[in-house]
Amino acid sequence: MPLPQLTLYRHDRHSRALITLAGEIDLTTERAVRESLGQCLHDGIRTIDVDLTTVTFCDVTGLNAFLHASWATAVAGGSLRLHHPPPGLARIIALSGNSTLLLHSHPGDLPARPSSPL
């Protein structure tokens, strides 16, 4: 059995969630990203921080998942922020004119990392 290309961790603190992604975000893993972010909204989370420190690859399908989640979160009165995107994703965000989705975080901006995968 092949290893998963993407691991998702979620850590909630009140109405805020930290989603930590590790691996690759592409056509085969984008759905898991969408579902995870959508579940946050379903659970009443209104501030979503996405830590991309250990993401090794993210294509335009991943960007679309983040844009969709950002829109849905804004409609619900919340915010979604990407932290530490890999260089390729940062470039796609800039080229597509979606730089407002990218937040340069400070070390204290993120809640503690979760201890177990979803």
Tab-separated table of C-alpha atoms in Angstrom, residues 1-93:
chain	number	residue	atom	x	y	z
A	1	MET	CA	0.000	0.000	0.000
A	2	PRO	CA	1.515	3.381	-0.984
A	3	LEU	CA	2.115	6.034	1.658
A	4	PRO	CA	-0.316	8.982	1.646
A	5	GLN	CA	0.898	11.967	-0.336
A	6	LEU	CA	-0.608	14.384	2.170
A	7	THR	CA	-1.054	14.327	5.919
A	8	LEU	CA	-3.474	16.703	7.620
A	9	TYR	CA	-3.442	17.683	11.285
A	10	ARG	CA	-6.088	19.830	12.948
A	11	HIS	CA	-5.842	21.538	16.298
A	12	ASP	CA	-8.789	23.606	17.568
A	13	ARG	CA	-8.768	26.308	20.198
A	14	HIS	CA	-12.224	27.803	20.719
A	15	SER	CA	-13.338	29.250	17.349
A	16	ARG	CA	-9.824	29.034	15.836
A	17	ALA	CA	-8.195	26.075	14.096
A	18	LEU	CA	-4.672	25.340	12.982
A	19	ILE	CA	-4.515	23.008	10.001
A	20	THR	CA	-1.014	21.685	9.378
A	21	LEU	CA	-0.437	20.055	6.009
A	22	ALA	CA	2.557	17.882	5.159
A	23	GLY	CA	3.335	16.488	1.720
A	24	GLU	CA	1.895	17.313	-1.696
A	25	ILE	CA	-1.293	19.145	-2.629
A	26	ASP	CA	-2.427	18.270	-6.124
A	27	LEU	CA	-5.369	16.785	-8.004
A	28	THR	CA	-5.240	13.594	-5.916
A	29	THR	CA	-5.139	15.315	-2.495
A	30	GLU	CA	-7.031	18.562	-3.107
A	31	ARG	CA	-10.354	17.041	-2.074
A	32	ALA	CA	-9.003	16.165	1.387
A	33	VAL	CA	-7.835	19.764	1.805
A	34	ARG	CA	-11.263	21.125	0.758
A	35	GLU	CA	-13.099	18.737	3.060
A	36	SER	CA	-10.864	19.515	6.017
A	37	LEU	CA	-11.285	23.264	5.604
A	38	GLY	CA	-15.027	22.896	5.008
A	39	GLN	CA	-15.381	20.774	8.142
A	40	CYS	CA	-13.864	23.604	10.164
A	41	LEU	CA	-16.675	25.912	9.071
A	42	HIS	CA	-19.260	23.211	9.718
A	43	ASP	CA	-17.854	22.872	13.256
A	44	GLY	CA	-18.193	26.614	13.940
A	45	ILE	CA	-14.555	27.549	13.393
A	46	ARG	CA	-14.252	31.099	12.045
A	47	THR	CA	-10.484	31.674	12.114
A	48	ILE	CA	-8.495	29.125	10.148
A	49	ASP	CA	-4.709	29.156	10.038
A	50	VAL	CA	-3.096	26.831	7.508
A	51	ASP	CA	0.535	25.982	8.190
A	52	LEU	CA	2.242	24.959	4.950
A	53	THR	CA	5.779	24.689	6.331
A	54	THR	CA	6.098	21.011	5.398
A	55	VAL	CA	4.217	21.113	2.087
A	56	THR	CA	6.648	20.092	-0.642
A	57	PHE	CA	4.392	20.795	-3.649
A	58	CYS	CA	1.135	22.613	-4.331
A	59	ASP	CA	-0.354	23.126	-7.779
A	60	VAL	CA	-3.234	25.267	-8.979
A	61	THR	CA	-5.824	22.763	-7.732
A	62	GLY	CA	-4.503	23.391	-4.224
A	63	LEU	CA	-4.715	27.137	-4.798
A	64	ASN	CA	-8.336	26.705	-5.915
A	65	ALA	CA	-9.096	24.777	-2.709
A	66	PHE	CA	-7.615	27.593	-0.626
A	67	LEU	CA	-9.447	30.289	-2.606
A	68	HIS	CA	-12.754	28.443	-2.225
A	69	ALA	CA	-12.192	28.001	1.516
A	70	SER	CA	-11.154	31.640	1.887
A	71	TRP	CA	-14.349	32.785	0.176
A	72	ALA	CA	-16.558	30.426	2.227
A	73	THR	CA	-14.862	31.496	5.448
A	74	ALA	CA	-15.313	35.195	4.611
A	75	VAL	CA	-19.014	34.606	3.833
A	76	ALA	CA	-19.322	32.969	7.279
A	77	GLY	CA	-17.715	36.050	8.865
A	78	GLY	CA	-14.299	34.532	9.413
A	79	SER	CA	-10.826	34.496	7.954
A	80	LEU	CA	-8.433	31.975	6.462
A	81	ARG	CA	-4.694	32.620	6.425
A	82	LEU	CA	-1.906	30.663	4.792
A	83	HIS	CA	1.375	30.563	6.682
A	84	HIS	CA	4.786	29.636	5.282
A	85	PRO	CA	3.740	28.531	1.774
A	86	PRO	CA	6.341	26.775	-0.355
A	87	PRO	CA	7.994	29.082	-2.918
A	88	GLY	CA	6.030	27.639	-5.861
A	89	LEU	CA	2.691	28.280	-4.191
A	90	ALA	CA	3.735	31.766	-3.108
A	91	ARG	CA	4.588	32.500	-6.730
A	92	ILE	CA	1.245	31.133	-8.009
A	93	ILE	CA	-0.582	33.269	-5.444
